[in-house]
Amino acid sequence: MSTNKGNHRDASDEDSSVHIETRMIPIFVMGKRYEVPETLTVMKALEYAGYKFLRGCGCRDGKCGACATVFRKPGDYHIYNALACQTQVEPNMYLTQIPFYPANRAQYRFEELSSDPEEVFKLYPELFRCVACNACTKICPMDVQVMDVIASVKQGNIAKAAELSFDCIQCGLCVSRCMGELPQYHIAQLCRRIYGAKIAPRAEHLATTARVVKREGQYEAILQKLMNMDEQELRRLYVEREIEPELAGEEWRPENRDYLMEFND
Ligand code: FES
């Protein structure tokens, strides 16, 4: 494996009048020592050290759960975990990645399932092996109360399980620590699917929009116009589009309302 240290660029390379000294720190990846800039995330430090991600990297933004990492610190018996793309390196951390951890996923035809919790019990009977040790909650990098999710399912409260697990990014770290050998994140995902499709009230405005798009052809002309544009023109349109400001409130509306559907609540 080669390293790319000679090619490393940081913010100071962009403007030669600004020189920011970056301290190098040692980290250990699967037992091997590397010197990396202290400002990097674990993911960038691994790349700096010469690793190339084929798996174990997706969004780079804390959303996809592909970059689960475990590590230890010197003189500390705890095992730590984090998302590699969201965590800054620390001196002497001993780390490795767990980009995938095997977990049984039940097979089902979703359209044949009802919202009865018994369906989840039948598909995942191992639910009842949970010993409430809470190791799954402790390792969750998204602070999901995983044990409470499982407790809610056992109580037959699919809506609560769906709500409590809303931030789950399917990294699978919970499974890696479970004494009862449960696939928590698959169970929670099934609950969210059942809740979304079979329990949550239908969104009226969505049905209206779908009807307008599909049957009333309100957007036919603009879609046709877009399809006839060449790539250059499409790119220009995309770059010049009006973007909702980051902190815009609910009342924000674009200047051009030609294609905006308004709903009265
Ligand atoms: S790469 Fe997607 S969460 Fe880290």
mmCIF file of C-alpha atoms and ligand atoms in Angstrom:
data_model
loop_
_atom_site.group_PDB
_atom_site.id
_atom_site.type_symbol
_atom_site.label_atom_id
_atom_site.label_comp_id
_atom_site.label_asym_id
_atom_site.label_seq_id
_atom_site.Cartn_x
_atom_site.Cartn_y
_atom_site.Cartn_z
ATOM 1 C CA MET A 1 0.000 0.000 0.000
ATOM 2 C CA SER A 2 1.391 3.385 -0.929
ATOM 3 C CA THR A 3 0.898 6.647 0.969
ATOM 4 C CA ASN A 4 0.056 10.036 -0.450
ATOM 5 C CA LYS A 5 1.796 12.182 2.142
ATOM 6 C CA GLY A 6 3.870 14.029 -0.432
ATOM 7 C CA ASN A 7 0.730 15.167 -2.220
ATOM 8 C CA HIS A 8 -1.174 16.324 0.819
ATOM 9 C CA ARG A 9 -2.689 19.802 0.525
ATOM 10 C CA ASP A 10 -4.527 21.676 3.194
ATOM 11 C CA ALA A 11 -6.143 25.103 3.490
ATOM 12 C CA SER A 12 -2.769 26.848 3.763
ATOM 13 C CA ASP A 13 -1.782 25.652 0.254
ATOM 14 C CA GLU A 14 -4.555 27.695 -1.304
ATOM 15 C CA ASP A 15 -3.174 31.047 -0.189
ATOM 16 C CA SER A 16 0.591 31.311 0.199
ATOM 17 C CA SER A 17 0.241 34.491 2.327
ATOM 18 C CA VAL A 18 -1.496 32.462 5.055
ATOM 19 C CA HIS A 19 0.586 29.809 6.705
ATOM 20 C CA ILE A 20 -1.140 27.614 9.235
ATOM 21 C CA GLU A 21 1.106 25.137 10.982
ATOM 22 C CA THR A 22 -0.613 21.757 11.196
ATOM 23 C CA ARG A 23 0.629 19.526 13.967
ATOM 24 C CA MET A 24 1.185 15.893 13.101
ATOM 25 C CA ILE A 25 -0.023 13.260 15.534
ATOM 26 C CA PRO A 26 0.417 9.484 15.676
ATOM 27 C CA ILE A 27 -2.559 7.167 15.174
ATOM 28 C CA PHE A 28 -2.646 3.393 14.851
ATOM 29 C CA VAL A 29 -4.710 1.748 12.142
ATOM 30 C CA MET A 30 -5.115 -1.994 12.600
ATOM 31 C CA GLY A 31 -1.964 -1.896 14.731
ATOM 32 C CA LYS A 32 0.224 0.083 12.308
ATOM 33 C CA ARG A 33 1.465 3.552 13.254
ATOM 34 C CA TYR A 34 0.931 6.571 11.014
ATOM 35 C CA GLU A 35 1.584 10.291 11.431
ATOM 36 C CA VAL A 36 -1.385 12.372 10.310
ATOM 37 C CA PRO A 37 -2.423 16.049 10.614
ATOM 38 C CA GLU A 38 -4.374 16.536 13.826
ATOM 39 C CA THR A 39 -7.108 18.493 12.062
ATOM 40 C CA LEU A 40 -8.331 15.556 9.961
ATOM 41 C CA THR A 41 -11.337 13.373 10.515
ATOM 42 C CA VAL A 42 -10.660 9.670 10.984
ATOM 43 C CA MET A 43 -11.834 9.079 7.427
ATOM 44 C CA LYS A 44 -9.500 11.679 5.935
ATOM 45 C CA ALA A 45 -6.651 10.484 8.167
ATOM 46 C CA LEU A 46 -7.074 6.954 6.805
ATOM 47 C CA GLU A 47 -6.910 8.336 3.287
ATOM 48 C CA TYR A 48 -3.929 10.484 4.223
ATOM 49 C CA ALA A 49 -2.217 7.346 5.509
ATOM 50 C CA GLY A 50 -2.731 5.722 2.122
ATOM 51 C CA TYR A 51 -5.934 3.723 2.555
ATOM 52 C CA LYS A 52 -8.419 3.848 -0.255
ATOM 53 C CA PHE A 53 -12.087 3.302 0.505
ATOM 54 C CA LEU A 54 -13.831 0.754 -1.675
ATOM 55 C CA ARG A 55 -16.434 0.050 1.039
ATOM 56 C CA GLY A 56 -16.998 1.794 4.351
ATOM 57 C CA CYS A 57 -17.514 5.246 2.915
ATOM 58 C CA GLY A 58 -20.598 6.800 1.430
ATOM 59 C CA CYS A 59 -22.043 10.241 2.088
ATOM 60 C CA ARG A 60 -19.075 11.647 4.090
ATOM 61 C CA ASP A 61 -21.718 13.640 5.932
ATOM 62 C CA GLY A 62 -22.893 11.506 8.845
ATOM 63 C CA LYS A 63 -26.011 10.305 7.045
ATOM 64 C CA CYS A 64 -25.404 6.901 5.460
ATOM 65 C CA GLY A 65 -23.871 4.862 8.301
ATOM 66 C CA ALA A 66 -21.213 3.287 6.081
ATOM 67 C CA CYS A 67 -18.190 4.397 8.104
ATOM 68 C CA ALA A 68 -18.631 2.874 11.559
ATOM 69 C CA THR A 69 -15.339 2.949 13.422
ATOM 70 C CA VAL A 70 -14.230 1.540 16.757
ATOM 71 C CA PHE A 71 -11.212 2.674 18.687
ATOM 72 C CA ARG A 72 -9.410 2.685 21.980
ATOM 73 C CA LYS A 73 -7.306 5.355 23.646
ATOM 74 C CA PRO A 74 -4.060 4.691 25.479
ATOM 75 C CA GLY A 75 -4.509 3.822 29.157
ATOM 76 C CA ASP A 76 -8.291 3.653 28.807
ATOM 77 C CA TYR A 77 -10.131 0.325 28.902
ATOM 78 C CA HIS A 78 -13.287 1.700 27.201
ATOM 79 C CA ILE A 79 -14.068 0.795 23.649
ATOM 80 C CA TYR A 80 -15.163 3.884 21.743
ATOM 81 C CA ASN A 81 -17.079 4.124 18.525
ATOM 82 C CA ALA A 82 -17.863 6.829 16.032
ATOM 83 C CA LEU A 83 -18.552 7.653 12.426
ATOM 84 C CA ALA A 84 -15.182 8.030 10.691
ATOM 85 C CA CYS A 85 -16.414 10.933 8.579
ATOM 86 C CA GLN A 86 -17.591 12.922 11.608
ATOM 87 C CA THR A 87 -14.843 12.341 14.138
ATOM 88 C CA GLN A 88 -11.549 14.143 14.476
ATOM 89 C CA VAL A 89 -8.421 12.090 15.101
ATOM 90 C CA GLU A 90 -6.823 12.087 18.540
ATOM 91 C CA PRO A 91 -3.205 11.310 19.390
ATOM 92 C CA ASN A 92 -2.501 7.585 19.760
ATOM 93 C CA MET A 93 -6.003 6.373 19.021
ATOM 94 C CA TYR A 94 -6.011 2.709 18.066
ATOM 95 C CA LEU A 95 -8.673 2.252 15.451
ATOM 96 C CA THR A 96 -10.219 0.114 12.821
ATOM 97 C CA GLN A 97 -13.339 0.324 10.722
ATOM 98 C CA ILE A 98 -16.393 -1.918 10.753
ATOM 99 C CA PRO A 99 -17.920 -1.076 7.407
ATOM 100 C CA PHE A 100 -20.211 -4.084 7.585
ATOM 101 C CA TYR A 101 -21.371 -6.315 10.395
ATOM 102 C CA PRO A 102 -23.467 -9.395 9.575
ATOM 103 C CA ALA A 103 -27.060 -9.249 10.841
ATOM 104 C CA ASN A 104 -30.002 -11.465 9.953
ATOM 105 C CA ARG A 105 -32.649 -9.646 8.002
ATOM 106 C CA ALA A 106 -36.094 -11.248 7.807
ATOM 107 C CA GLN A 107 -37.603 -11.881 4.369
ATOM 108 C CA TYR A 108 -41.148 -10.636 3.821
ATOM 109 C CA ARG A 109 -43.520 -9.288 1.229
ATOM 110 C CA PHE A 110 -44.186 -5.883 2.655
ATOM 111 C CA GLU A 111 -47.564 -5.416 0.958
ATOM 112 C CA GLU A 112 -48.824 -8.572 2.702
ATOM 113 C CA LEU A 113 -47.922 -7.343 6.192
ATOM 114 C CA SER A 114 -50.445 -5.623 8.435
ATOM 115 C CA SER A 115 -49.702 -3.119 11.178
ATOM 116 C CA ASP A 116 -50.273 -5.769 13.846
ATOM 117 C CA PRO A 117 -47.162 -6.002 16.083
ATOM 118 C CA GLU A 118 -47.514 -9.800 15.886
ATOM 119 C CA GLU A 119 -46.115 -9.519 12.368
ATOM 120 C CA VAL A 120 -42.873 -8.105 13.745
ATOM 121 C CA PHE A 121 -42.802 -10.712 16.530
ATOM 122 C CA LYS A 122 -43.108 -13.502 13.966
ATOM 123 C CA LEU A 123 -40.421 -12.096 11.684
ATOM 124 C CA TYR A 124 -38.018 -11.298 14.501
ATOM 125 C CA PRO A 125 -38.725 -13.683 17.405
ATOM 126 C CA GLU A 126 -35.193 -13.006 18.692
ATOM 127 C CA LEU A 127 -36.639 -9.704 19.953
ATOM 128 C CA PHE A 128 -37.502 -11.493 23.152
ATOM 129 C CA ARG A 129 -33.903 -12.499 23.737
ATOM 130 C CA CYS A 130 -33.108 -8.882 24.643
ATOM 131 C CA VAL A 131 -31.674 -8.840 28.161
ATOM 132 C CA ALA A 132 -31.939 -5.035 28.447
ATOM 133 C CA CYS A 133 -28.196 -4.614 28.966
ATOM 134 C CA ASN A 134 -28.295 -1.327 27.012
ATOM 135 C CA ALA A 135 -24.991 -2.016 25.201
ATOM 136 C CA CYS A 136 -26.766 -1.194 21.920
ATOM 137 C CA THR A 137 -27.716 2.274 23.167
ATOM 138 C CA LYS A 138 -24.225 2.953 24.464
ATOM 139 C CA ILE A 139 -22.569 2.219 21.148
ATOM 140 C CA CYS A 140 -25.029 4.074 18.913
ATOM 141 C CA PRO A 141 -23.189 6.977 17.209
ATOM 142 C CA MET A 142 -26.518 8.717 16.579
ATOM 143 C CA ASP A 143 -27.621 8.598 20.227
ATOM 144 C CA VAL A 144 -30.663 6.532 19.344
ATOM 145 C CA GLN A 145 -32.114 4.935 22.480
ATOM 146 C CA VAL A 146 -31.824 1.525 20.878
ATOM 147 C CA MET A 147 -32.828 -0.512 23.904
ATOM 148 C CA ASP A 148 -35.984 1.611 24.274
ATOM 149 C CA VAL A 149 -36.759 0.982 20.600
ATOM 150 C CA ILE A 150 -36.619 -2.752 21.219
ATOM 151 C CA ALA A 151 -38.668 -2.381 24.423
ATOM 152 C CA SER A 152 -41.336 -0.470 22.466
ATOM 153 C CA VAL A 153 -41.541 -3.213 19.857
ATOM 154 C CA LYS A 154 -41.888 -5.841 22.573
ATOM 155 C CA GLN A 155 -44.751 -3.779 24.020
ATOM 156 C CA GLY A 156 -46.382 -3.772 20.591
ATOM 157 C CA ASN A 157 -45.918 -0.025 20.114
ATOM 158 C CA ILE A 158 -44.674 0.185 16.522
ATOM 159 C CA ALA A 159 -45.320 3.935 16.284
ATOM 160 C CA LYS A 160 -43.101 4.620 19.279
ATOM 161 C CA ALA A 161 -40.360 2.320 17.954
ATOM 162 C CA ALA A 162 -40.492 4.146 14.624
ATOM 163 C CA GLU A 163 -40.279 7.536 16.263
ATOM 164 C CA LEU A 164 -37.467 6.586 18.652
ATOM 165 C CA SER A 165 -35.391 5.097 15.830
ATOM 166 C CA PHE A 166 -35.929 7.950 13.385
ATOM 167 C CA ASP A 167 -32.237 8.986 13.465
ATOM 168 C CA CYS A 168 -30.933 5.436 12.843
ATOM 169 C CA ILE A 169 -28.492 5.398 9.928
ATOM 170 C CA GLN A 170 -28.175 1.597 9.747
ATOM 171 C CA CYS A 171 -24.466 1.465 10.629
ATOM 172 C CA GLY A 172 -24.961 -1.861 12.440
ATOM 173 C CA LEU A 173 -22.823 -1.070 15.486
ATOM 174 C CA CYS A 174 -25.710 -2.038 17.803
ATOM 175 C CA VAL A 175 -25.645 -5.545 16.381
ATOM 176 C CA SER A 176 -21.923 -5.838 17.014
ATOM 177 C CA ARG A 177 -22.439 -5.391 20.770
ATOM 178 C CA CYS A 178 -25.683 -7.315 21.348
ATOM 179 C CA MET A 179 -25.532 -10.222 23.803
ATOM 180 C CA GLY A 180 -28.964 -11.387 22.671
ATOM 181 C CA GLU A 181 -27.779 -11.416 19.032
ATOM 182 C CA LEU A 182 -30.614 -9.222 17.795
ATOM 183 C CA PRO A 183 -30.503 -7.299 14.508
ATOM 184 C CA GLN A 184 -31.818 -4.082 16.125
ATOM 185 C CA TYR A 185 -31.465 -1.843 13.122
ATOM 186 C CA HIS A 186 -33.372 -4.207 10.811
ATOM 187 C CA ILE A 187 -36.169 -4.540 13.381
ATOM 188 C CA ALA A 188 -36.368 -0.764 13.762
ATOM 189 C CA GLN A 189 -36.382 -0.255 10.008
ATOM 190 C CA LEU A 190 -39.303 -2.660 9.634
ATOM 191 C CA CYS A 191 -41.185 -0.680 12.297
ATOM 192 C CA ARG A 192 -40.542 2.599 10.482
ATOM 193 C CA ARG A 193 -41.747 1.057 7.238
ATOM 194 C CA ILE A 194 -44.911 -0.307 8.824
ATOM 195 C CA TYR A 195 -45.544 2.990 10.570
ATOM 196 C CA GLY A 196 -44.993 5.055 7.429
ATOM 197 C CA ALA A 197 -47.067 2.870 5.144
ATOM 198 C CA LYS A 198 -49.773 1.439 7.404
ATOM 199 C CA ILE A 199 -50.183 3.525 10.559
ATOM 200 C CA ALA A 200 -49.353 7.210 9.961
ATOM 201 C CA PRO A 201 -52.260 9.273 8.644
ATOM 202 C CA ARG A 202 -52.113 9.969 4.894
ATOM 203 C CA ALA A 203 -50.800 13.389 3.880
ATOM 204 C CA GLU A 204 -53.637 15.021 1.974
ATOM 205 C CA HIS A 205 -51.440 17.513 0.155
ATOM 206 C CA LEU A 206 -49.242 14.681 -1.158
ATOM 207 C CA ALA A 207 -52.237 12.892 -2.650
ATOM 208 C CA THR A 208 -53.378 16.140 -4.248
ATOM 209 C CA THR A 209 -49.934 16.797 -5.711
ATOM 210 C CA ALA A 210 -49.654 13.262 -7.083
ATOM 211 C CA ARG A 211 -53.087 13.601 -8.691
ATOM 212 C CA VAL A 212 -52.211 16.928 -10.256
ATOM 213 C CA VAL A 213 -48.886 15.603 -11.578
ATOM 214 C CA LYS A 214 -50.256 12.303 -12.855
ATOM 215 C CA ARG A 215 -53.755 13.039 -14.078
ATOM 216 C CA GLU A 216 -54.163 16.714 -14.615
ATOM 217 C CA GLY A 217 -50.901 17.214 -16.455
ATOM 218 C CA GLN A 218 -50.175 20.551 -14.802
ATOM 219 C CA TYR A 219 -46.437 20.066 -15.296
ATOM 220 C CA GLU A 220 -46.493 18.528 -18.787
ATOM 221 C CA ALA A 221 -45.409 21.699 -20.585
ATOM 222 C CA ILE A 222 -42.476 22.488 -18.302
ATOM 223 C CA LEU A 223 -41.335 18.855 -18.256
ATOM 224 C CA GLN A 224 -41.406 18.785 -22.025
ATOM 225 C CA LYS A 225 -39.450 22.035 -22.149
ATOM 226 C CA LEU A 226 -36.810 20.629 -19.797
ATOM 227 C CA MET A 227 -36.527 17.439 -21.819
ATOM 228 C CA ASN A 228 -35.836 19.439 -24.945
ATOM 229 C CA MET A 229 -33.011 21.474 -23.388
ATOM 230 C CA ASP A 230 -29.421 20.570 -24.074
ATOM 231 C CA GLU A 231 -27.023 19.763 -21.245
ATOM 232 C CA GLN A 232 -25.452 23.231 -21.182
ATOM 233 C CA GLU A 233 -28.786 24.910 -20.786
ATOM 234 C CA LEU A 234 -29.884 22.485 -18.089
ATOM 235 C CA ARG A 235 -26.663 23.101 -16.176
ATOM 236 C CA ARG A 236 -27.119 26.869 -16.405
ATOM 237 C CA LEU A 237 -30.683 26.573 -15.152
ATOM 238 C CA TYR A 238 -29.560 24.370 -12.282
ATOM 239 C CA VAL A 239 -26.754 26.714 -11.228
ATOM 240 C CA GLU A 240 -28.963 29.813 -11.429
ATOM 241 C CA ARG A 241 -31.927 28.284 -9.614
ATOM 242 C CA GLU A 242 -33.322 30.022 -6.573
ATOM 243 C CA ILE A 243 -32.234 28.154 -3.470
ATOM 244 C CA GLU A 244 -34.093 28.154 -0.189
ATOM 245 C CA PRO A 245 -31.855 29.882 2.403
ATOM 246 C CA GLU A 246 -30.510 27.597 5.139
ATOM 247 C CA LEU A 247 -32.441 29.269 7.919
ATOM 248 C CA ALA A 248 -35.613 30.016 5.991
ATOM 249 C CA GLY A 249 -38.775 29.613 7.999
ATOM 250 C CA GLU A 250 -41.963 27.779 7.084
ATOM 251 C CA GLU A 251 -43.328 30.887 5.408
ATOM 252 C CA TRP A 252 -40.504 31.054 2.812
ATOM 253 C CA ARG A 253 -41.673 30.970 -0.821
ATOM 254 C CA PRO A 254 -39.605 31.277 -4.028
ATOM 255 C CA GLU A 255 -39.841 34.455 -6.108
ATOM 256 C CA ASN A 256 -41.033 32.509 -9.084
ATOM 257 C CA ARG A 257 -44.262 30.785 -8.104
ATOM 258 C CA ASP A 258 -45.272 29.562 -11.533
ATOM 259 C CA TYR A 259 -44.893 25.940 -10.509
ATOM 260 C CA LEU A 260 -45.644 26.191 -6.829
ATOM 261 C CA MET A 261 -48.674 24.388 -5.518
ATOM 262 C CA GLU A 262 -50.193 26.149 -2.531
ATOM 263 C CA PHE A 263 -52.253 24.324 0.042
ATOM 264 C CA ASN A 264 -54.499 25.674 2.706
ATOM 265 C CA ASP A 265 -54.104 23.780 5.948
HETATM 266 S S1 FES B 1 -19.619 8.178 5.163
HETATM 267 FE FE1 FES B 1 -21.790 8.288 5.437
HETATM 268 S S2 FES B 1 -21.970 8.425 7.609
HETATM 269 FE FE2 FES B 1 -19.823 8.538 7.293
#
